[in-house]
Coordinates of C-alpha atoms in Angstrom, one line a residue:
Chain A
M1192 CA 15.7 -41.9 12.9
L1193 CA 13.5 -39.1 14.1
A1194 CA 14.6 -39.8 17.7
T1195 CA 18.2 -39.3 16.6
L1196 CA 17.3 -36.0 14.9
F1197 CA 15.6 -34.7 18.1
E1198 CA 18.2 -36.1 20.5
P1199 CA 20.3 -32.9 20.8
F1200 CA 17.3 -30.9 21.9
G1201 CA 17.4 -32.8 25.2
Y1202 CA 20.6 -30.9 26.2
S1203 CA 20.2 -27.4 27.5
F1204 CA 23.7 -26.5 26.3
F1205 CA 22.6 -27.4 22.8
N1206 CA 19.4 -25.5 23.0
N1207 CA 21.3 -22.4 24.2
G1208 CA 23.8 -22.8 21.5
L1209 CA 21.1 -23.3 18.9
A1210 CA 19.2 -20.2 19.9
V1211 CA 22.4 -18.1 19.8
A1212 CA 23.6 -19.5 16.5
T1213 CA 20.2 -19.0 14.8
L1214 CA 19.9 -15.4 16.2
A1215 CA 23.5 -14.7 15.3
G1216 CA 22.9 -15.9 11.8
A1217 CA 19.8 -13.6 11.4
L1218 CA 21.6 -10.6 12.9
C1219 CA 24.8 -11.1 10.8
G1220 CA 22.6 -11.7 7.8
L1221 CA 20.8 -8.4 8.3
L1222 CA 23.9 -6.2 8.9
G1223 CA 25.7 -8.2 6.2
V1224 CA 23.5 -6.5 3.6
F1225 CA 25.3 -3.2 4.4
V1226 CA 28.7 -4.9 4.6
V1227 CA 28.3 -6.5 1.2
L1228 CA 26.7 -3.5 -0.6
R1229 CA 29.2 -1.0 0.7
G1230 CA 32.2 -3.3 0.1
M1231 CA 33.0 -3.3 3.9
S1232 CA 33.8 -7.1 4.1
Y1233 CA 37.3 -6.2 5.1
I1234 CA 36.1 -4.0 7.9
G1235 CA 34.0 -6.8 9.3
H1236 CA 37.0 -9.1 9.1
G1237 CA 39.2 -6.5 10.8
L1238 CA 36.8 -5.6 13.5
S1239 CA 36.5 -9.2 14.7
H1240 CA 40.3 -9.4 14.9
A1241 CA 40.4 -6.2 16.8
V1242 CA 37.8 -7.4 19.2
F1243 CA 39.9 -10.5 19.8
G1244 CA 42.6 -8.4 21.3
G1245 CA 40.0 -6.8 23.6
A1246 CA 38.6 -10.1 24.6
A1247 CA 42.1 -11.4 25.5
A1248 CA 42.9 -8.2 27.4
S1249 CA 39.7 -8.3 29.4
A1250 CA 40.2 -12.0 30.3
V1251 CA 43.7 -11.2 31.5
V1252 CA 42.7 -8.1 33.5
G1253 CA 39.6 -9.8 34.7
I1254 CA 36.9 -7.4 33.6
N1255 CA 33.7 -8.2 31.8
Y1256 CA 34.1 -9.4 28.2
F1257 CA 31.5 -7.1 26.8
V1258 CA 32.9 -4.0 28.5
G1259 CA 36.6 -4.7 27.7
A1260 CA 36.1 -5.9 24.2
G1261 CA 33.6 -3.1 23.5
I1262 CA 36.0 -0.4 24.6
W1263 CA 38.8 -2.0 22.6
A1264 CA 36.6 -2.1 19.5
V1265 CA 35.8 1.6 19.8
V1266 CA 39.4 2.5 20.3
S1267 CA 40.4 0.4 17.2
G1268 CA 37.7 2.1 15.2
V1269 CA 39.0 5.6 16.1
L1270 CA 42.6 4.6 15.4
I1271 CA 41.6 3.2 12.0
G1272 CA 39.8 6.5 11.2
R1273 CA 42.8 8.6 12.3
I1274 CA 45.3 6.6 10.3
A1275 CA 43.1 6.4 7.2
R1276 CA 42.9 10.2 7.2
R1277 CA 46.5 10.4 6.2
R1278 CA 45.6 9.9 2.5
I1279 CA 48.8 8.2 1.5
I1280 CA 48.0 5.2 3.7
G1281 CA 44.4 4.4 2.8
A1282 CA 41.7 2.8 4.9
D1283 CA 42.4 -0.8 3.9
A1284 CA 46.0 -0.6 5.0
A1285 CA 45.0 1.3 8.2
I1286 CA 42.5 -1.5 9.0
G1287 CA 45.3 -4.1 8.3
V1288 CA 47.7 -2.4 10.6
V1289 CA 45.4 -1.7 13.6
T1290 CA 43.4 -4.9 13.6
T1291 CA 46.2 -7.4 13.0
A1292 CA 48.3 -5.6 15.7
S1293 CA 45.4 -5.9 18.0
F1294 CA 45.0 -9.5 17.1
A1295 CA 48.7 -10.1 17.8
I1296 CA 48.4 -8.4 21.2
G1297 CA 45.5 -10.7 22.0
L1298 CA 47.5 -13.8 21.1
A1299 CA 50.6 -12.6 23.0
L1300 CA 48.5 -11.8 26.1
L1301 CA 46.8 -15.2 26.1
N1302 CA 50.2 -17.0 25.5
R1303 CA 51.7 -15.1 28.4
Y1304 CA 48.9 -15.0 30.9
G1305 CA 46.0 -17.0 29.7
Q1306 CA 45.2 -20.6 30.3
A1307 CA 47.0 -21.6 27.2
K1308 CA 45.6 -23.2 24.1
K1309 CA 42.1 -24.0 25.1
S1310 CA 40.9 -20.4 25.6
I1311 CA 42.7 -19.2 22.4
E1312 CA 40.9 -21.9 20.4
A1313 CA 37.6 -21.0 22.0
V1314 CA 37.9 -17.3 20.9
L1315 CA 39.3 -18.1 17.5
F1316 CA 36.8 -20.7 16.5
G1317 CA 33.9 -20.0 18.9
S1318 CA 32.5 -22.3 21.5
V1319 CA 29.0 -23.5 21.8
L1320 CA 29.6 -25.1 25.2
G1321 CA 30.4 -21.8 26.7
V1322 CA 27.1 -20.2 25.8
E1323 CA 25.2 -18.7 28.7
R1324 CA 21.8 -17.2 29.1
A1325 CA 23.5 -13.8 29.1
D1326 CA 24.7 -14.5 25.5
I1327 CA 21.1 -15.2 24.3
W1328 CA 20.0 -12.0 25.9
A1329 CA 22.8 -10.0 24.4
V1330 CA 22.3 -11.3 20.9
S1331 CA 18.5 -10.8 21.2
I1332 CA 18.8 -7.2 22.4
V1333 CA 21.3 -6.3 19.7
A1334 CA 19.2 -8.0 17.0
L1335 CA 16.1 -6.1 18.1
L1336 CA 18.0 -2.8 18.2
V1337 CA 19.4 -3.3 14.7
A1338 CA 16.0 -4.3 13.3
V1339 CA 14.3 -1.2 14.8
F1340 CA 17.1 1.0 13.6
I1341 CA 16.8 -0.3 10.0
V1342 CA 13.0 -0.1 9.9
A1343 CA 12.9 3.4 11.3
F1344 CA 15.7 4.9 9.2
Y1345 CA 15.2 2.7 6.1
R1346 CA 15.3 5.5 3.5
R1347 CA 18.2 7.3 5.0
L1348 CA 20.1 4.1 5.2
L1349 CA 19.3 3.2 1.6
F1350 CA 20.2 6.6 0.3
A1351 CA 23.5 6.8 2.3
T1352 CA 24.5 3.3 1.3
F1353 CA 23.6 3.7 -2.4
D1354 CA 24.8 7.2 -3.0
P1355 CA 26.5 8.9 0.0
D1356 CA 27.5 12.1 -1.8
V1357 CA 24.0 12.9 -3.1
A1358 CA 22.5 11.8 0.2
Q1359 CA 24.7 14.3 2.0
V1360 CA 23.6 17.2 -0.3
T1361 CA 19.9 16.2 0.1
G1362 CA 20.1 16.6 3.9
V1363 CA 21.0 13.1 5.1
R1364 CA 23.6 13.2 7.8
V1365 CA 25.8 10.6 6.2
A1366 CA 28.5 10.7 8.8
W1367 CA 26.0 9.9 11.5
V1368 CA 24.4 7.1 9.5
E1369 CA 27.8 5.6 8.8
A1370 CA 28.8 5.9 12.5
M1371 CA 25.6 4.1 13.5
V1372 CA 26.2 1.3 11.0
M1373 CA 29.7 0.9 12.3
M1374 CA 28.4 0.9 15.9
M1375 CA 25.8 -1.8 15.0
L1376 CA 28.5 -3.8 13.3
S1377 CA 30.8 -3.6 16.3
L1378 CA 27.9 -4.6 18.7
T1379 CA 27.0 -7.5 16.4
I1380 CA 30.5 -8.8 16.3
L1381 CA 30.8 -8.3 20.1
V1382 CA 27.8 -10.4 20.9
T1383 CA 28.2 -13.2 18.3
M1384 CA 31.9 -13.7 18.4
R1385 CA 32.0 -16.0 21.4
V1386 CA 29.8 -18.5 19.5
I1387 CA 31.0 -18.1 15.9
G1388 CA 34.6 -17.2 16.7
T1389 CA 37.0 -14.5 15.4
L1390 CA 38.1 -16.3 12.3
L1391 CA 34.7 -17.2 10.9
I1392 CA 32.5 -14.3 11.9
S1393 CA 33.2 -12.2 8.7
A1394 CA 32.0 -15.2 6.6
L1395 CA 28.6 -15.1 8.4
L1396 CA 28.5 -11.3 7.6
V1397 CA 29.2 -11.9 3.9
I1398 CA 27.7 -15.2 2.8
P1399 CA 24.0 -14.8 3.5
A1400 CA 24.0 -11.3 2.2
A1401 CA 25.8 -12.2 -1.0
T1402 CA 23.5 -15.1 -1.5
S1403 CA 20.4 -12.9 -1.1
R1404 CA 21.8 -10.4 -3.6
M1405 CA 21.7 -13.1 -6.2
L1406 CA 18.1 -13.9 -5.4
T1407 CA 16.7 -10.3 -5.6
N1408 CA 17.2 -6.9 -7.2
S1409 CA 15.5 -5.1 -4.3
F1410 CA 17.2 -3.6 -1.3
A1411 CA 14.1 -4.1 0.8
R1412 CA 13.7 -7.8 -0.1
M1413 CA 17.4 -8.3 0.5
L1414 CA 16.9 -7.0 4.1
W1415 CA 14.6 -9.9 5.0
I1416 CA 16.0 -12.7 2.7
S1417 CA 19.5 -12.3 4.1
P1418 CA 18.6 -12.7 7.8
V1419 CA 16.3 -15.6 7.0
L1420 CA 19.2 -17.3 5.1
G1421 CA 21.5 -16.5 8.0
A1422 CA 19.1 -18.0 10.6
I1423 CA 18.6 -21.1 8.5
A1424 CA 22.4 -21.6 8.2
G1425 CA 22.7 -21.1 12.0
F1426 CA 20.0 -23.6 12.8
V1427 CA 20.9 -26.3 10.2
G1428 CA 24.7 -25.8 10.9
M1429 CA 24.3 -26.3 14.7
N1430 CA 22.2 -29.5 14.2
A1431 CA 24.6 -30.9 11.6
A1432 CA 27.6 -30.1 13.8
Y1433 CA 26.0 -32.2 16.6
H1434 CA 25.4 -35.2 14.4
L1435 CA 28.6 -35.0 12.4
D1436 CA 30.7 -34.2 15.5
T1437 CA 32.3 -31.2 13.8
S1438 CA 33.0 -27.6 15.0
A1439 CA 29.7 -25.7 15.4
S1440 CA 30.9 -22.5 13.9
A1441 CA 32.6 -24.1 10.9
T1442 CA 29.5 -26.2 10.2
V1443 CA 27.3 -23.1 10.4
I1444 CA 29.6 -21.3 7.8
L1445 CA 29.6 -24.5 5.7
A1446 CA 25.8 -24.6 5.7
A1447 CA 25.7 -20.9 4.6
A1448 CA 28.3 -21.6 1.9
I1449 CA 26.4 -24.6 0.5
G1450 CA 23.4 -22.3 0.2
F1451 CA 25.5 -19.8 -1.7
V1452 CA 26.8 -22.5 -4.1
A1453 CA 23.2 -23.8 -4.7
V1454 CA 21.9 -20.3 -5.4
Y1455 CA 24.9 -19.4 -7.5
A1456 CA 24.3 -22.5 -9.7
A1457 CA 20.6 -22.0 -9.9
T1458 CA 20.6 -18.3 -10.7
G1459 CA 23.5 -18.9 -13.2
I1460 CA 21.2 -21.1 -15.3
R1461 CA 18.3 -18.7 -14.9
G1462 CA 20.5 -15.7 -15.7
R1463 CA 21.7 -17.4 -18.8
V1464 CA 18.1 -18.1 -19.9
R1465 CA 17.2 -14.5 -19.2
V1466 CA 20.0 -13.1 -21.1
A1467 CA 18.9 -15.2 -24.1
H1468 CA 15.5 -13.4 -23.9
V1469 CA 16.7 -9.9 -23.5
H1470 CA 15.4 -7.5 -26.0
H1471 CA 16.8 -4.1 -26.3
I1472 CA 14.5 -1.1 -26.3
Chain B
M347 CA 19.8 51.3 -11.7
N348 CA 17.0 49.7 -9.8
S349 CA 18.4 46.9 -7.7
L350 CA 14.9 45.3 -7.4
A351 CA 15.2 44.3 -11.1
I352 CA 18.0 41.9 -10.4
P353 CA 16.6 38.5 -9.5
Q354 CA 17.3 37.1 -6.0
A355 CA 20.7 35.4 -5.6
L356 CA 20.4 31.8 -4.6
I357 CA 24.1 31.2 -4.3
E358 CA 26.9 33.7 -3.9
C359 CA 30.6 32.7 -3.9
H360 CA 32.9 35.4 -2.6
E361 CA 36.6 35.0 -3.3
L362 CA 36.2 31.3 -3.0
T363 CA 39.3 29.1 -2.8
C364 CA 39.2 25.3 -2.4
A365 CA 42.2 23.0 -2.0
Y366 CA 42.9 19.3 -1.6
D367 CA 46.1 18.5 0.4
G368 CA 47.5 21.9 -0.4
A369 CA 46.8 21.7 -4.2
V370 CA 44.4 24.5 -5.1
A371 CA 41.4 23.3 -7.2
V372 CA 39.4 26.5 -7.2
D373 CA 41.1 29.9 -6.8
D374 CA 39.5 33.2 -5.9
V375 CA 36.2 32.6 -7.6
S376 CA 33.4 35.1 -7.2
M377 CA 30.1 34.4 -8.9
A378 CA 26.4 34.4 -8.2
V379 CA 23.6 32.1 -9.3
R380 CA 20.3 33.9 -9.4
R381 CA 16.8 32.7 -9.5
G382 CA 16.0 31.7 -13.0
D383 CA 19.6 31.3 -14.1
F384 CA 20.7 28.4 -16.4
V385 CA 24.4 28.3 -16.1
G386 CA 27.0 26.0 -17.7
V387 CA 30.4 25.8 -16.1
V388 CA 33.0 24.7 -18.6
G389 CA 36.7 24.1 -18.4
P390 CA 39.3 21.4 -19.0
S391 CA 39.8 18.3 -16.8
G392 CA 41.2 19.3 -13.4
S393 CA 40.0 22.9 -13.8
G394 CA 37.9 22.7 -10.6
K395 CA 34.4 22.4 -12.2
T396 CA 33.2 19.6 -10.0
T397 CA 34.9 21.1 -6.9
L398 CA 33.1 24.4 -7.6
L399 CA 29.8 22.4 -7.8
K400 CA 30.6 20.7 -4.6
A401 CA 31.4 24.0 -2.9
I402 CA 28.1 25.4 -4.1
L403 CA 26.3 22.3 -2.7
G404 CA 28.2 22.5 0.6
S405 CA 29.9 19.2 0.4
V406 CA 33.4 20.7 0.0
Q407 CA 34.5 23.3 2.6
P408 CA 36.3 26.4 1.3
A409 CA 39.9 26.9 2.2
S410 CA 39.2 30.6 2.2
G411 CA 36.4 32.9 1.0
H412 CA 32.8 31.8 1.5
V413 CA 29.7 30.5 -0.2
H414 CA 26.5 32.1 0.8
R415 CA 23.3 30.1 0.2
L416 CA 19.8 31.6 0.3
Q417 CA 18.3 30.5 3.6
N418 CA 16.4 27.2 3.3
L419 CA 17.3 26.9 -0.3
K420 CA 16.3 23.4 -1.6
M421 CA 18.9 22.0 -3.9
A422 CA 19.1 18.7 -5.7
Y423 CA 22.1 17.1 -7.2
V424 CA 22.4 14.8 -10.2
P425 CA 25.7 13.0 -10.1
Q426 CA 27.8 11.8 -13.1
V427 CA 26.3 8.6 -14.5
E428 CA 29.8 7.1 -14.2
S429 CA 29.8 7.5 -10.4
V430 CA 26.6 5.5 -9.9
D431 CA 26.8 1.9 -8.6
W432 CA 24.7 0.2 -11.3
N433 CA 24.8 -3.1 -9.5
F434 CA 23.1 -1.8 -6.4
P435 CA 19.8 -3.5 -5.8
V436 CA 17.3 -0.7 -6.4
T437 CA 14.4 -0.3 -8.9
V438 CA 13.6 2.9 -10.7
L439 CA 10.8 3.8 -8.4
E440 CA 12.9 3.1 -5.2
T441 CA 15.6 5.3 -6.6
V442 CA 13.2 8.2 -7.2
V443 CA 11.5 8.1 -3.8
M444 CA 14.7 7.7 -1.7
T445 CA 15.2 11.5 -1.5
R446 CA 12.2 12.0 0.8
T447 CA 14.2 10.5 3.6
R448 CA 11.8 11.5 6.4
N449 CA 8.8 9.7 4.9
G450 CA 7.5 6.4 6.0
W451 CA 8.9 3.4 7.8
W452 CA 10.6 0.5 6.1
S453 CA 10.0 0.7 2.3
R454 CA 6.4 1.7 2.6
M455 CA 5.1 4.5 0.4
A456 CA 2.0 6.6 1.2
K457 CA -0.6 6.8 -1.5
E458 CA 0.0 10.5 -2.0
E459 CA 3.7 10.0 -2.4
R460 CA 3.2 7.1 -4.8
D461 CA 1.0 9.4 -7.0
Q462 CA 3.6 12.2 -6.9
A463 CA 6.3 9.7 -7.9
E464 CA 4.1 8.4 -10.7
R465 CA 3.7 12.0 -12.0
V466 CA 7.5 12.6 -12.0
L467 CA 8.1 9.2 -13.7
H468 CA 5.4 10.0 -16.3
R469 CA 6.9 13.4 -17.0
L470 CA 10.3 11.8 -17.7
G471 CA 8.8 8.9 -19.7
L472 CA 9.8 6.3 -17.1
V473 CA 6.4 4.9 -16.0
D474 CA 6.8 1.7 -18.0
V475 CA 10.1 0.9 -16.5
S476 CA 9.4 2.0 -12.9
A477 CA 9.7 -1.6 -11.5
R478 CA 12.9 -2.4 -13.4
H479 CA 16.3 -2.6 -11.9
I480 CA 18.4 0.5 -12.7
R481 CA 20.9 -1.6 -14.7
E482 CA 18.2 -2.8 -17.1
L483 CA 17.7 0.6 -18.6
S484 CA 18.9 2.3 -21.8
G485 CA 21.5 5.1 -21.4
G486 CA 18.9 7.9 -21.8
Q487 CA 16.7 6.3 -19.2
Q488 CA 19.5 5.8 -16.8
Q489 CA 20.3 9.6 -17.0
R490 CA 16.6 10.5 -16.6
V491 CA 16.2 8.3 -13.5
F492 CA 18.6 10.5 -11.6
I493 CA 17.0 13.7 -12.9
A494 CA 13.7 12.2 -11.8
R495 CA 15.1 11.6 -8.3
A496 CA 16.3 15.1 -8.1
L497 CA 13.0 16.6 -9.2
F498 CA 11.1 14.4 -6.7
H499 CA 13.0 16.4 -4.0
R500 CA 11.2 19.5 -5.4
P501 CA 14.3 21.7 -5.6
E502 CA 14.6 25.4 -6.4
L503 CA 18.1 24.8 -7.7
L504 CA 19.1 21.8 -9.8
V505 CA 22.8 21.0 -9.9
L506 CA 24.1 18.5 -12.5
D507 CA 27.6 17.2 -13.0
E508 CA 28.3 16.4 -16.6
P509 CA 24.8 15.4 -17.6
T510 CA 25.7 14.6 -21.1
S511 CA 29.0 12.8 -20.7
G512 CA 29.1 9.4 -22.3
V513 CA 25.7 9.7 -23.9
D514 CA 24.7 9.5 -27.6
V515 CA 23.4 12.5 -29.6
R516 CA 19.8 11.6 -29.2
T517 CA 20.1 11.3 -25.4
R518 CA 21.9 14.6 -25.3
H519 CA 19.1 16.3 -27.1
E520 CA 16.5 14.7 -24.8
V521 CA 18.4 15.8 -21.8
L522 CA 18.8 19.3 -23.2
H523 CA 15.1 19.7 -24.0
L524 CA 14.1 18.4 -20.7
L525 CA 16.3 20.9 -18.9
A526 CA 15.0 23.7 -21.1
D527 CA 11.5 22.7 -20.2
L528 CA 12.3 22.7 -16.5
H529 CA 14.0 26.0 -16.8
D530 CA 10.9 27.5 -18.5
E531 CA 8.9 26.3 -15.6
G532 CA 11.1 28.4 -13.3
L533 CA 13.7 26.0 -12.1
S534 CA 17.2 27.4 -11.7
I535 CA 19.9 25.2 -13.1
V536 CA 23.7 24.9 -12.8
L537 CA 25.6 22.2 -14.6
T538 CA 29.2 21.4 -15.6
T539 CA 30.1 20.1 -19.1
H540 CA 32.9 19.2 -21.4
D541 CA 30.7 19.6 -24.3
L542 CA 31.1 23.1 -25.7
N543 CA 29.1 22.7 -28.9
G544 CA 26.5 20.2 -27.9
L545 CA 25.6 21.8 -24.6
A546 CA 27.3 24.9 -23.5
A547 CA 26.6 26.9 -26.7
H548 CA 22.9 26.4 -26.1
L549 CA 22.8 27.9 -22.7
P550 CA 22.0 31.5 -21.8
R551 CA 25.1 31.8 -19.6
V552 CA 28.4 30.1 -19.6
V553 CA 31.2 30.4 -17.0
C554 CA 34.7 29.4 -18.2
I555 CA 37.0 28.3 -15.4
N556 CA 40.5 27.1 -15.1
R557 CA 40.8 27.2 -11.4
R558 CA 40.0 30.9 -11.7
I559 CA 37.1 32.4 -13.6
V560 CA 38.3 33.3 -17.1
A561 CA 35.0 34.6 -18.4
D562 CA 31.3 34.7 -17.5
G563 CA 28.5 35.7 -19.8
S564 CA 26.5 34.6 -22.9
P565 CA 28.0 32.0 -25.2
R566 CA 28.5 34.6 -27.9
D567 CA 30.6 36.8 -25.6
V568 CA 32.4 33.9 -23.8
L569 CA 33.1 31.3 -26.4
T570 CA 35.8 33.3 -28.2
P571 CA 39.3 32.2 -29.3
V572 CA 40.9 34.4 -26.7
V573 CA 38.9 33.1 -23.8
L574 CA 39.0 29.5 -24.9
E575 CA 42.8 29.6 -25.2
Q576 CA 43.1 31.0 -21.7
T577 CA 40.7 28.3 -20.4
Y578 CA 42.0 25.3 -22.2
G579 CA 45.6 26.3 -23.0
A580 CA 45.0 25.3 -26.6
A581 CA 44.3 27.3 -29.7
M582 CA 40.7 27.1 -30.9
E583 CA 38.7 28.6 -33.7
V584 CA 35.1 29.8 -33.4
L585 CA 32.6 30.0 -36.2
I586 CA 29.2 31.4 -36.0
H587 CA 26.6 29.0 -37.4
G588 CA 22.9 29.8 -37.2
G589 CA 23.6 32.6 -34.7
M590 CA 25.4 30.2 -32.4
P591 CA 29.1 29.9 -31.8
V592 CA 30.7 26.6 -32.9
V593 CA 34.1 25.8 -31.5
L594 CA 36.7 24.1 -33.6
E595 CA 40.1 22.8 -32.5
S596 CA 42.9 24.5 -34.3
G597 CA 45.5 22.3 -35.7
A598 CA 43.2 19.3 -36.2
D599 CA 44.0 19.3 -39.9
H600 CA 47.7 19.0 -39.0
V601 CA 47.0 15.9 -36.9
A602 CA 44.9 14.4 -39.6
R603 CA 47.6 15.0 -42.1
R604 CA 50.2 13.3 -39.9
L605 CA 48.0 10.3 -39.2
S606 CA 47.0 9.7 -42.7
K607 CA 50.6 10.4 -43.8
L608 CA 49.5 12.9 -46.4
T609 CA 52.2 15.3 -47.6
T610 CA 51.5 19.0 -47.0
S611 CA 50.8 20.8 -50.2

């Protein structure tokens, strides 16, 4: 029994995948706090689709994935900003237009020039087999960068996330803070997408953070509970995927979703008990 | 006249015009806020009250004219309670200290800072609820948390947007007394309000705007039928009660008669 549980650790491809999935869970959990609290889920979803276009284009042209997809993500971000500035369109529609167009370009490019189905599937659903040492490094560096950024600028981030108008007046450079959060988000999607896949990455950004929100009323505590939940989902999901012979990324998301449901059910009962005891002052 | 007798101007608006997508919100406004002022800006919805506040704060850029702020002026802003995200995961204490954005790493608070925060919370009667989530407070406490946050920034000018909208009579009195105390201690205050009788009539200076400034002065001089009709576009009557103007809507009796289907005598 125990031997079966430890069996996958004998394969280096599994260990690499496990490391990246766990780190990716933690990283997405951490940034997911901002995504959830600012109502940016759609941006996360859109950015991953935009990056898909970049990934396809760089594969076709033959340049490094990180460079090609990175530039593509920045260009998409700028385009979204420009289109959203025309007030009659609105940011959500701008994201919808730019990112789905980018996604469509990616699909068309891979159909026309790529090695057909296999590579498309790998990008859409992620691939653990393709994980290299470089991926572990990339995720680790970005995770460290994001963690340092959040610890150093904690109050500015909190203020700008909670109350951007007042933060601006009080001297916080909100536009700068927002740009940094967007950049961190793009970097996170860039380095985790090859493992988790375009279609499922936004779930990893949202589920651990939403789960942690139900567990605490404190922003500071959310910022460590959410990455811990994300990491657990990554670790447990990868192991379960091996034993159940299911897709790694889908199993990671399912693990996170099971956690969400469990917490939802538990806090629902607790919440109802608490409401019964509320006394008004 | 001795110009030294006039207190220092903290904010000066010169022929200020602000517009959104070509629609003018504030038109050719010139006014000054001086040290020690306690000014209420009144006007109907869409009259540019909030835009004027935002121009004073610097978060809205003028289309023409300019706003001059005293150099290094420390301002703090209390937003409308309706604009706050009450589901955001912060406690009362966390909300108050977030304004000192350059202090500390992570959520750590230095001893000195914690003491200062305690003092502000004590002053506003929030010590007992400092660890509570902001949603778990009464209406008056919710309003005071954001005033506490503004005070923790140690401002010279406090700017409030509709501080009494949506609160009950007791809370309105609490807020008014608190602001009066702060003003007595030397804080300069600018606020907007819809509430002519409950708030504006109590202030030393009232500015009526309807995109342009209609009148600027003491409530007795400003809250008159002529000025109010120009500001609100509706006829109003003004009574003097206990030395203070009390504004009444004209034609209210007519509406009541219609609704209760009484016949006119």
